[in-house]
Structures are given as structure tokens and as C-alpha cells.
Amino acid sequence: DTEVTQTPKHLVMGMTNKKSLKCEQHMGHRAMYWYKQKAKKPPELMFVYSYEKLSINESVPSRFSPECPNSSLLNLHLHALQPEDSALYLCASSPLDLGLNTGELFFGEGSRLTVL
Amino acid sequence: DAKTTQPPSMDCAEGRAANLPCNHSTISGNEYVYWYRQIHSQGPQYIIHGLKNNETNEMASLIITEDRKSSTLILPHATLRDTAVYYCIVRGYGNKLVFGAGTILRVKS
């Protein structure tokens, strides 16, 4: 299984809603990532988890809250978002050696979020 | 991580080789060159990576100049399905992969 599965594929939410994006992989990868991609722009790194611990936060606003409950799952909790947060949210995973160096990233198909 | 410079777009005839250039003049000795592509409405897909030797796999070849300041991704026989945005990324030790603007490759019949 070389897939990264993201759910839901599409999400529409109001600015007062609380929702979550989910990501799952069964490749035994110990690094997992969240990226945000606006239309016609490259993906932007948001968060990196290494061995279920948050290792990188690219100064993301607190209305985005990541969670890694176990080595196969990664969540992104959303609360009080703004319309400008509408984007494609991509999850990725990669192998991780003991030196914290990583191999290639495997990406999911993304969750397209619309904030009204 | 070193920055990269790629042309914004390129065209290629179907069946011909597509040669995508990338400049990374500030690359340091322990940084790798990675290539990913993103087909419309899909997640990015890993293609190939290298340090200083040329590399080849079932998808593409990567040619890195001797001074490592530039590289070229070669798709030997481009098909319509290769139409995508191609990202050249220089990545050092650690787990941060930062995308630049990329090159839009249009393969035409």
C-alpha cells in the first residue's frame, strides 16, 4: 500500500464552524506533513511531525491545529477560519531515519476547503 | 535551503524528449536536487533526486552539472499525460521540502 488517503475530498464550512481534515498512511512512515496550496500557487509547508511529535510549525495561525494521534494518522483541526483560508490542503508522509533525515514524500490527493 | 530558478512554462511535442532546466547556483555540498510534478487537481508526485551523479529511473533522468549549480530533468518520450507543473527543489538534511514556482510543461500532439 503506497497511498496517502485524505478525507474529506471537499469541505465547505462557515467561519464559526469547527471541522477536521484527516490523513492516513500505512507505509510505516514516521514523518507526516501538512501543506496548503492556493490556486495557481505552489504548495506551502505548514507543519511537520516526526515520530508523532511536532517538529516544524511554519508560523501557522492557531486557528489551524494539527494532531498526530499515532504513526498512521494525521489530523488538521479547523476553527474560526477566514474565507482566505480556502485552499487545497495536502497531506504527505515520508520515511524517516534515526538521524531525522527523510526520503521522498508521498502526497495524498488533498482536501479542498471552502470557507464561506 | 538553496533557492531554485525555473522557466515559468515550456512546450514539448508528444513523443519527443522534454528537457526541463533548473538553476540552483547557491546549492551547498550536502544538499540534494529533487524533482516533483503535480498534475492538475492531484497531489505532487515524486520523480527523481540526486546529489552529484546523474540519475535515471523508470520515469526520468536527472543530469546535474559538475559544479552542481544547475540540473536538467529529462522525460525521454513525453506523452500528453506528462502535462503538469514540474518543481525543482533543493533540499538539505532534515525534513523540510519547500516548493518554488515550478515550470508548467505542456505536451502537445
PDB file of C-alpha atoms in Angstrom:
ATOM      1  CA  ASP A   1       0.000   0.000   0.000  1.00  0.00           C
ATOM      2  CA  THR A   2       1.717   3.174  -1.204  1.00  0.00           C
ATOM      3  CA  GLU A   3      -1.197   5.508  -0.682  1.00  0.00           C
ATOM      4  CA  VAL A   4      -1.830   8.516   1.467  1.00  0.00           C
ATOM      5  CA  THR A   5      -5.582   8.831   1.964  1.00  0.00           C
ATOM      6  CA  GLN A   6      -7.203  12.156   2.784  1.00  0.00           C
ATOM      7  CA  THR A   7     -10.778  12.773   3.865  1.00  0.00           C
ATOM      8  CA  PRO A   8     -12.967  14.530   3.086  1.00  0.00           C
ATOM      9  CA  LYS A   9     -12.124  15.375  -0.537  1.00  0.00           C
ATOM     10  CA  HIS A  10     -14.262  18.506  -0.346  1.00  0.00           C
ATOM     11  CA  LEU A  11     -15.367  20.537   2.672  1.00  0.00           C
ATOM     12  CA  VAL A  12     -17.462  23.683   2.897  1.00  0.00           C
ATOM     13  CA  MET A  13     -17.611  25.420   6.250  1.00  0.00           C
ATOM     14  CA  GLY A  14     -18.712  28.664   7.796  1.00  0.00           C
ATOM     15  CA  MET A  15     -16.395  30.942   9.728  1.00  0.00           C
ATOM     16  CA  THR A  16     -17.836  29.813  13.061  1.00  0.00           C
ATOM     17  CA  ASN A  17     -17.674  26.084  12.369  1.00  0.00           C
ATOM     18  CA  LYS A  18     -15.245  23.538  13.754  1.00  0.00           C
ATOM     19  CA  LYS A  19     -14.170  20.819  11.352  1.00  0.00           C
ATOM     20  CA  SER A  20     -11.274  18.422  10.860  1.00  0.00           C
ATOM     21  CA  LEU A  21      -9.277  17.098   7.933  1.00  0.00           C
ATOM     22  CA  LYS A  22      -7.929  13.574   8.208  1.00  0.00           C
ATOM     23  CA  CYS A  23      -4.938  11.840   6.655  1.00  0.00           C
ATOM     24  CA  GLU A  24      -3.918   8.183   6.867  1.00  0.00           C
ATOM     25  CA  GLN A  25      -0.967   6.152   5.604  1.00  0.00           C
ATOM     26  CA  HIS A  26       0.046   2.531   6.136  1.00  0.00           C
ATOM     27  CA  MET A  27       3.552   2.627   4.696  1.00  0.00           C
ATOM     28  CA  GLY A  28       5.230   2.731   8.110  1.00  0.00           C
ATOM     29  CA  HIS A  29       6.411   6.286   7.508  1.00  0.00           C
ATOM     30  CA  ARG A  30       7.328   8.220  10.646  1.00  0.00           C
ATOM     31  CA  ALA A  31       7.257  11.744   9.159  1.00  0.00           C
ATOM     32  CA  MET A  32       3.975  13.377   8.185  1.00  0.00           C
ATOM     33  CA  TYR A  33       3.260  16.797   6.717  1.00  0.00           C
ATOM     34  CA  TRP A  34       0.520  19.318   6.075  1.00  0.00           C
ATOM     35  CA  TYR A  35       0.785  21.674   3.103  1.00  0.00           C
ATOM     36  CA  LYS A  36      -1.589  24.395   1.950  1.00  0.00           C
ATOM     37  CA  GLN A  37      -1.986  25.219  -1.750  1.00  0.00           C
ATOM     38  CA  LYS A  38      -3.828  28.224  -3.132  1.00  0.00           C
ATOM     39  CA  ALA A  39      -4.946  28.248  -6.771  1.00  0.00           C
ATOM     40  CA  LYS A  40      -2.082  28.528  -9.283  1.00  0.00           C
ATOM     41  CA  LYS A  41       0.497  28.661  -6.464  1.00  0.00           C
ATOM     42  CA  PRO A  42       2.988  26.051  -5.219  1.00  0.00           C
ATOM     43  CA  PRO A  43       2.271  24.069  -2.043  1.00  0.00           C
ATOM     44  CA  GLU A  44       3.329  25.838   1.169  1.00  0.00           C
ATOM     45  CA  LEU A  45       4.580  23.846   4.123  1.00  0.00           C
ATOM     46  CA  MET A  46       2.500  24.247   7.296  1.00  0.00           C
ATOM     47  CA  PHE A  47       3.500  21.521   9.754  1.00  0.00           C
ATOM     48  CA  VAL A  48       5.834  18.538  10.042  1.00  0.00           C
ATOM     49  CA  TYR A  49       5.533  15.671  12.514  1.00  0.00           C
ATOM     50  CA  SER A  50       8.463  13.366  13.233  1.00  0.00           C
ATOM     51  CA  TYR A  51       7.818  10.253  15.323  1.00  0.00           C
ATOM     52  CA  GLU A  52       4.402  11.681  16.263  1.00  0.00           C
ATOM     53  CA  LYS A  53       5.950  14.879  17.631  1.00  0.00           C
ATOM     54  CA  LEU A  54       5.501  18.288  16.047  1.00  0.00           C
ATOM     55  CA  SER A  55       8.919  19.211  14.660  1.00  0.00           C
ATOM     56  CA  ILE A  56       8.142  22.133  12.364  1.00  0.00           C
ATOM     57  CA  ASN A  57       5.412  24.791  12.547  1.00  0.00           C
ATOM     58  CA  GLU A  58       5.824  27.371   9.802  1.00  0.00           C
ATOM     59  CA  SER A  59       4.231  30.149  11.879  1.00  0.00           C
ATOM     60  CA  VAL A  60       0.754  28.918  11.071  1.00  0.00           C
ATOM     61  CA  PRO A  61      -2.163  30.776  12.760  1.00  0.00           C
ATOM     62  CA  SER A  62      -3.622  28.997  15.777  1.00  0.00           C
ATOM     63  CA  ARG A  63      -6.971  28.528  14.043  1.00  0.00           C
ATOM     64  CA  PHE A  64      -5.195  25.566  12.408  1.00  0.00           C
ATOM     65  CA  SER A  65      -4.404  22.883  14.982  1.00  0.00           C
ATOM     66  CA  PRO A  66      -2.558  19.721  13.922  1.00  0.00           C
ATOM     67  CA  GLU A  67      -2.711  16.427  15.745  1.00  0.00           C
ATOM     68  CA  CYS A  68      -0.880  13.146  15.237  1.00  0.00           C
ATOM     69  CA  PRO A  69      -2.673  10.521  17.355  1.00  0.00           C
ATOM     70  CA  ASN A  70      -0.498   7.665  16.101  1.00  0.00           C
ATOM     71  CA  SER A  71       2.089   6.891  13.455  1.00  0.00           C
ATOM     72  CA  SER A  72      -0.524   6.268  10.752  1.00  0.00           C
ATOM     73  CA  LEU A  73      -2.859   9.200  11.305  1.00  0.00           C
ATOM     74  CA  LEU A  74      -2.597  12.951  10.971  1.00  0.00           C
ATOM     75  CA  ASN A  75      -5.423  15.390  11.611  1.00  0.00           C
ATOM     76  CA  LEU A  76      -5.821  19.098  10.985  1.00  0.00           C
ATOM     77  CA  HIS A  77      -8.430  20.724  13.210  1.00  0.00           C
ATOM     78  CA  LEU A  78     -10.019  23.877  11.828  1.00  0.00           C
ATOM     79  CA  HIS A  79     -11.752  26.551  13.869  1.00  0.00           C
ATOM     80  CA  ALA A  80     -12.828  30.121  13.182  1.00  0.00           C
ATOM     81  CA  LEU A  81     -11.345  30.115   9.696  1.00  0.00           C
ATOM     82  CA  GLN A  82     -11.452  33.038   7.291  1.00  0.00           C
ATOM     83  CA  PRO A  83     -12.507  32.991   3.616  1.00  0.00           C
ATOM     84  CA  GLU A  84      -8.846  33.488   2.637  1.00  0.00           C
ATOM     85  CA  ASP A  85      -8.099  30.089   4.208  1.00  0.00           C
ATOM     86  CA  SER A  86      -9.944  28.455   1.330  1.00  0.00           C
ATOM     87  CA  ALA A  87      -7.399  26.246  -0.398  1.00  0.00           C
ATOM     88  CA  LEU A  88      -6.331  22.691  -1.183  1.00  0.00           C
ATOM     89  CA  TYR A  89      -4.835  21.081   1.916  1.00  0.00           C
ATOM     90  CA  LEU A  90      -2.314  18.374   1.126  1.00  0.00           C
ATOM     91  CA  CYS A  91      -1.039  15.694   3.454  1.00  0.00           C
ATOM     92  CA  ALA A  92       2.208  13.828   2.842  1.00  0.00           C
ATOM     93  CA  SER A  93       4.314  11.190   4.530  1.00  0.00           C
ATOM     94  CA  SER A  94       7.915  10.039   4.200  1.00  0.00           C
ATOM     95  CA  PRO A  95      10.300   7.532   5.718  1.00  0.00           C
ATOM     96  CA  LEU A  96      12.470   8.875   8.499  1.00  0.00           C
ATOM     97  CA  ASP A  97      15.788   7.523   9.650  1.00  0.00           C
ATOM     98  CA  LEU A  98      17.187   7.787  13.133  1.00  0.00           C
ATOM     99  CA  GLY A  99      19.144  10.853  12.074  1.00  0.00           C
ATOM    100  CA  LEU A 100      15.867  12.597  11.201  1.00  0.00           C
ATOM    101  CA  ASN A 101      16.762  12.613   7.531  1.00  0.00           C
ATOM    102  CA  THR A 102      13.870  11.810   5.244  1.00  0.00           C
ATOM    103  CA  GLY A 103      13.329  10.197   1.891  1.00  0.00           C
ATOM    104  CA  GLU A 104      10.839  11.122  -0.777  1.00  0.00           C
ATOM    105  CA  LEU A 105       7.452  12.470   0.201  1.00  0.00           C
ATOM    106  CA  PHE A 106       4.265  10.657  -0.796  1.00  0.00           C
ATOM    107  CA  PHE A 107       1.324  13.031  -1.162  1.00  0.00           C
ATOM    108  CA  GLY A 108      -2.390  12.470  -0.887  1.00  0.00           C
ATOM    109  CA  GLU A 109      -4.867  13.940  -3.358  1.00  0.00           C
ATOM    110  CA  GLY A 110      -5.788  16.739  -0.977  1.00  0.00           C
ATOM    111  CA  SER A 111      -8.874  18.111   0.731  1.00  0.00           C
ATOM    112  CA  ARG A 112     -10.393  21.124  -0.992  1.00  0.00           C
ATOM    113  CA  LEU A 113     -11.662  23.531   1.639  1.00  0.00           C
ATOM    114  CA  THR A 114     -14.069  26.388   1.033  1.00  0.00           C
ATOM    115  CA  VAL A 115     -14.742  28.846   3.870  1.00  0.00           C
ATOM    116  CA  LEU A 116     -17.887  30.926   3.483  1.00  0.00           C
TER     117      LEU A 116
ATOM    118  CA  ASP B   1      17.800  25.509   1.653  1.00  0.00           C
ATOM    119  CA  ALA B   2      19.084  26.913  -1.629  1.00  0.00           C
ATOM    120  CA  LYS B   3      16.660  28.639  -3.965  1.00  0.00           C
ATOM    121  CA  THR B   4      15.962  27.420  -7.470  1.00  0.00           C
ATOM    122  CA  THR B   5      15.109  29.201 -10.717  1.00  0.00           C
ATOM    123  CA  GLN B   6      12.984  27.537 -13.388  1.00  0.00           C
ATOM    124  CA  PRO B   7      11.361  28.854 -16.575  1.00  0.00           C
ATOM    125  CA  PRO B   8       7.661  29.545 -15.966  1.00  0.00           C
ATOM    126  CA  SER B   9       6.485  27.399 -18.869  1.00  0.00           C
ATOM    127  CA  MET B  10       7.648  25.128 -21.687  1.00  0.00           C
ATOM    128  CA  ASP B  11       6.051  23.291 -24.585  1.00  0.00           C
ATOM    129  CA  CYS B  12       7.040  19.889 -25.890  1.00  0.00           C
ATOM    130  CA  ALA B  13       5.789  17.776 -28.791  1.00  0.00           C
ATOM    131  CA  GLU B  14       4.353  14.397 -27.897  1.00  0.00           C
ATOM    132  CA  GLY B  15       6.907  11.615 -28.310  1.00  0.00           C
ATOM    133  CA  ARG B  16       9.872  13.975 -28.095  1.00  0.00           C
ATOM    134  CA  ALA B  17      12.193  14.398 -25.130  1.00  0.00           C
ATOM    135  CA  ALA B  18      11.250  17.107 -22.635  1.00  0.00           C
ATOM    136  CA  ASN B  19      14.269  18.820 -21.079  1.00  0.00           C
ATOM    137  CA  LEU B  20      13.415  20.920 -18.043  1.00  0.00           C
ATOM    138  CA  PRO B  21      16.219  23.151 -16.718  1.00  0.00           C
ATOM    139  CA  CYS B  22      16.779  24.314 -13.162  1.00  0.00           C
ATOM    140  CA  ASN B  23      19.351  26.736 -11.758  1.00  0.00           C
ATOM    141  CA  HIS B  24      20.490  26.361  -8.155  1.00  0.00           C
ATOM    142  CA  SER B  25      23.686  28.385  -8.032  1.00  0.00           C
ATOM    143  CA  THR B  26      23.754  28.658  -4.220  1.00  0.00           C
ATOM    144  CA  ILE B  27      23.484  24.934  -3.574  1.00  0.00           C
ATOM    145  CA  SER B  28      25.759  23.632  -0.832  1.00  0.00           C
ATOM    146  CA  GLY B  29      27.648  20.378  -0.685  1.00  0.00           C
ATOM    147  CA  ASN B  30      25.151  18.347   1.339  1.00  0.00           C
ATOM    148  CA  GLU B  31      22.018  19.477  -0.499  1.00  0.00           C
ATOM    149  CA  TYR B  32      20.164  17.195  -2.876  1.00  0.00           C
ATOM    150  CA  VAL B  33      18.239  18.164  -6.012  1.00  0.00           C
ATOM    151  CA  TYR B  34      14.687  16.787  -6.033  1.00  0.00           C
ATOM    152  CA  TRP B  35      12.099  16.857  -8.783  1.00  0.00           C
ATOM    153  CA  TYR B  36       8.374  16.553  -8.231  1.00  0.00           C
ATOM    154  CA  ARG B  37       5.459  17.116 -10.553  1.00  0.00           C
ATOM    155  CA  GLN B  38       1.835  17.997  -9.990  1.00  0.00           C
ATOM    156  CA  ILE B  39      -0.795  17.036 -12.489  1.00  0.00           C
ATOM    157  CA  HIS B  40      -3.903  19.212 -12.364  1.00  0.00           C
ATOM    158  CA  SER B  41      -6.097  18.558  -9.301  1.00  0.00           C
ATOM    159  CA  GLN B  42      -3.746  15.885  -7.928  1.00  0.00           C
ATOM    160  CA  GLY B  43      -1.149  15.835  -5.164  1.00  0.00           C
ATOM    161  CA  PRO B  44       2.520  16.289  -6.079  1.00  0.00           C
ATOM    162  CA  GLN B  45       4.337  13.168  -7.258  1.00  0.00           C
ATOM    163  CA  TYR B  46       7.990  12.387  -6.615  1.00  0.00           C
ATOM    164  CA  ILE B  47      10.014  11.884  -9.813  1.00  0.00           C
ATOM    165  CA  ILE B  48      13.713  11.622  -9.002  1.00  0.00           C
ATOM    166  CA  HIS B  49      16.511  13.076  -6.891  1.00  0.00           C
ATOM    167  CA  GLY B  50      20.304  13.232  -6.938  1.00  0.00           C
ATOM    168  CA  LEU B  51      23.338  14.670  -5.191  1.00  0.00           C
ATOM    169  CA  LYS B  52      26.060  14.971  -7.829  1.00  0.00           C
ATOM    170  CA  ASN B  53      25.911  11.944 -10.095  1.00  0.00           C
ATOM    171  CA  ASN B  54      23.430  11.627 -12.926  1.00  0.00           C
ATOM    172  CA  GLU B  55      20.437   9.513 -12.028  1.00  0.00           C
ATOM    173  CA  THR B  56      17.890   7.550 -14.056  1.00  0.00           C
ATOM    174  CA  ASN B  57      14.736   5.713 -13.114  1.00  0.00           C
ATOM    175  CA  GLU B  58      11.660   4.465 -14.928  1.00  0.00           C
ATOM    176  CA  MET B  59      10.177   7.952 -15.108  1.00  0.00           C
ATOM    177  CA  ALA B  60      13.056  10.267 -15.968  1.00  0.00           C
ATOM    178  CA  SER B  61      16.745  11.106 -15.988  1.00  0.00           C
ATOM    179  CA  LEU B  62      18.419  13.788 -13.916  1.00  0.00           C
ATOM    180  CA  ILE B  63      21.563  15.435 -15.218  1.00  0.00           C
ATOM    181  CA  ILE B  64      23.494  17.560 -12.693  1.00  0.00           C
ATOM    182  CA  THR B  65      26.359  19.754 -13.882  1.00  0.00           C
ATOM    183  CA  GLU B  66      29.798  19.136 -12.455  1.00  0.00           C
ATOM    184  CA  ASP B  67      29.725  22.353 -10.411  1.00  0.00           C
ATOM    185  CA  ARG B  68      26.204  21.384  -9.246  1.00  0.00           C
ATOM    186  CA  LYS B  69      24.865  24.858  -9.981  1.00  0.00           C
ATOM    187  CA  SER B  70      22.265  23.614 -12.416  1.00  0.00           C
ATOM    188  CA  SER B  71      20.431  20.474 -13.435  1.00  0.00           C
ATOM    189  CA  THR B  72      18.119  19.178 -16.147  1.00  0.00           C
ATOM    190  CA  LEU B  73      15.220  16.791 -15.818  1.00  0.00           C
ATOM    191  CA  ILE B  74      14.712  14.714 -18.957  1.00  0.00           C
ATOM    192  CA  LEU B  75      11.472  12.937 -19.807  1.00  0.00           C
ATOM    193  CA  PRO B  76      12.698  10.790 -22.723  1.00  0.00           C
ATOM    194  CA  HIS B  77       9.405  10.342 -24.602  1.00  0.00           C
ATOM    195  CA  ALA B  78       6.848  12.836 -23.391  1.00  0.00           C
ATOM    196  CA  THR B  79       3.170  11.933 -23.553  1.00  0.00           C
ATOM    197  CA  LEU B  80       0.055  14.045 -23.064  1.00  0.00           C
ATOM    198  CA  ARG B  81      -0.192  12.631 -19.532  1.00  0.00           C
ATOM    199  CA  ASP B  82       3.118  14.314 -18.686  1.00  0.00           C
ATOM    200  CA  THR B  83       1.455  17.736 -18.894  1.00  0.00           C
ATOM    201  CA  ALA B  84       1.945  19.086 -15.368  1.00  0.00           C
ATOM    202  CA  VAL B  85       3.762  21.599 -13.177  1.00  0.00           C
ATOM    203  CA  TYR B  86       7.329  20.403 -12.547  1.00  0.00           C
ATOM    204  CA  TYR B  87       9.067  21.519  -9.378  1.00  0.00           C
ATOM    205  CA  CYS B  88      12.833  21.527  -8.881  1.00  0.00           C
ATOM    206  CA  ILE B  89      13.672  21.600  -5.168  1.00  0.00           C
ATOM    207  CA  VAL B  90      16.994  21.774  -3.393  1.00  0.00           C
ATOM    208  CA  ARG B  91      16.794  20.100  -0.043  1.00  0.00           C
ATOM    209  CA  GLY B  92      19.340  19.653   2.675  1.00  0.00           C
ATOM    210  CA  TYR B  93      19.452  17.471   5.723  1.00  0.00           C
ATOM    211  CA  GLY B  94      16.190  17.251   7.583  1.00  0.00           C
ATOM    212  CA  ASN B  95      12.581  17.010   6.678  1.00  0.00           C
ATOM    213  CA  LYS B  96      11.635  20.314   5.086  1.00  0.00           C
ATOM    214  CA  LEU B  97      10.636  20.230   1.411  1.00  0.00           C
ATOM    215  CA  VAL B  98       9.965  23.752   0.114  1.00  0.00           C
ATOM    216  CA  PHE B  99       8.364  24.211  -3.313  1.00  0.00           C
ATOM    217  CA  GLY B 100       9.237  27.041  -5.685  1.00  0.00           C
ATOM    218  CA  ALA B 101       7.111  28.339  -8.553  1.00  0.00           C
ATOM    219  CA  GLY B 102       7.883  25.429 -10.895  1.00  0.00           C
ATOM    220  CA  THR B 103       7.627  25.035 -14.685  1.00  0.00           C
ATOM    221  CA  ILE B 104       4.332  24.371 -16.438  1.00  0.00           C
ATOM    222  CA  LEU B 105       5.085  21.745 -19.077  1.00  0.00           C
ATOM    223  CA  ARG B 106       2.538  21.454 -21.865  1.00  0.00           C
ATOM    224  CA  VAL B 107       2.888  18.375 -24.058  1.00  0.00           C
ATOM    225  CA  LYS B 108       1.139  18.883 -27.375  1.00  0.00           C
ATOM    226  CA  SER B 109       0.051  16.368 -30.012  1.00  0.00           C
TER     227      SER B 109
END
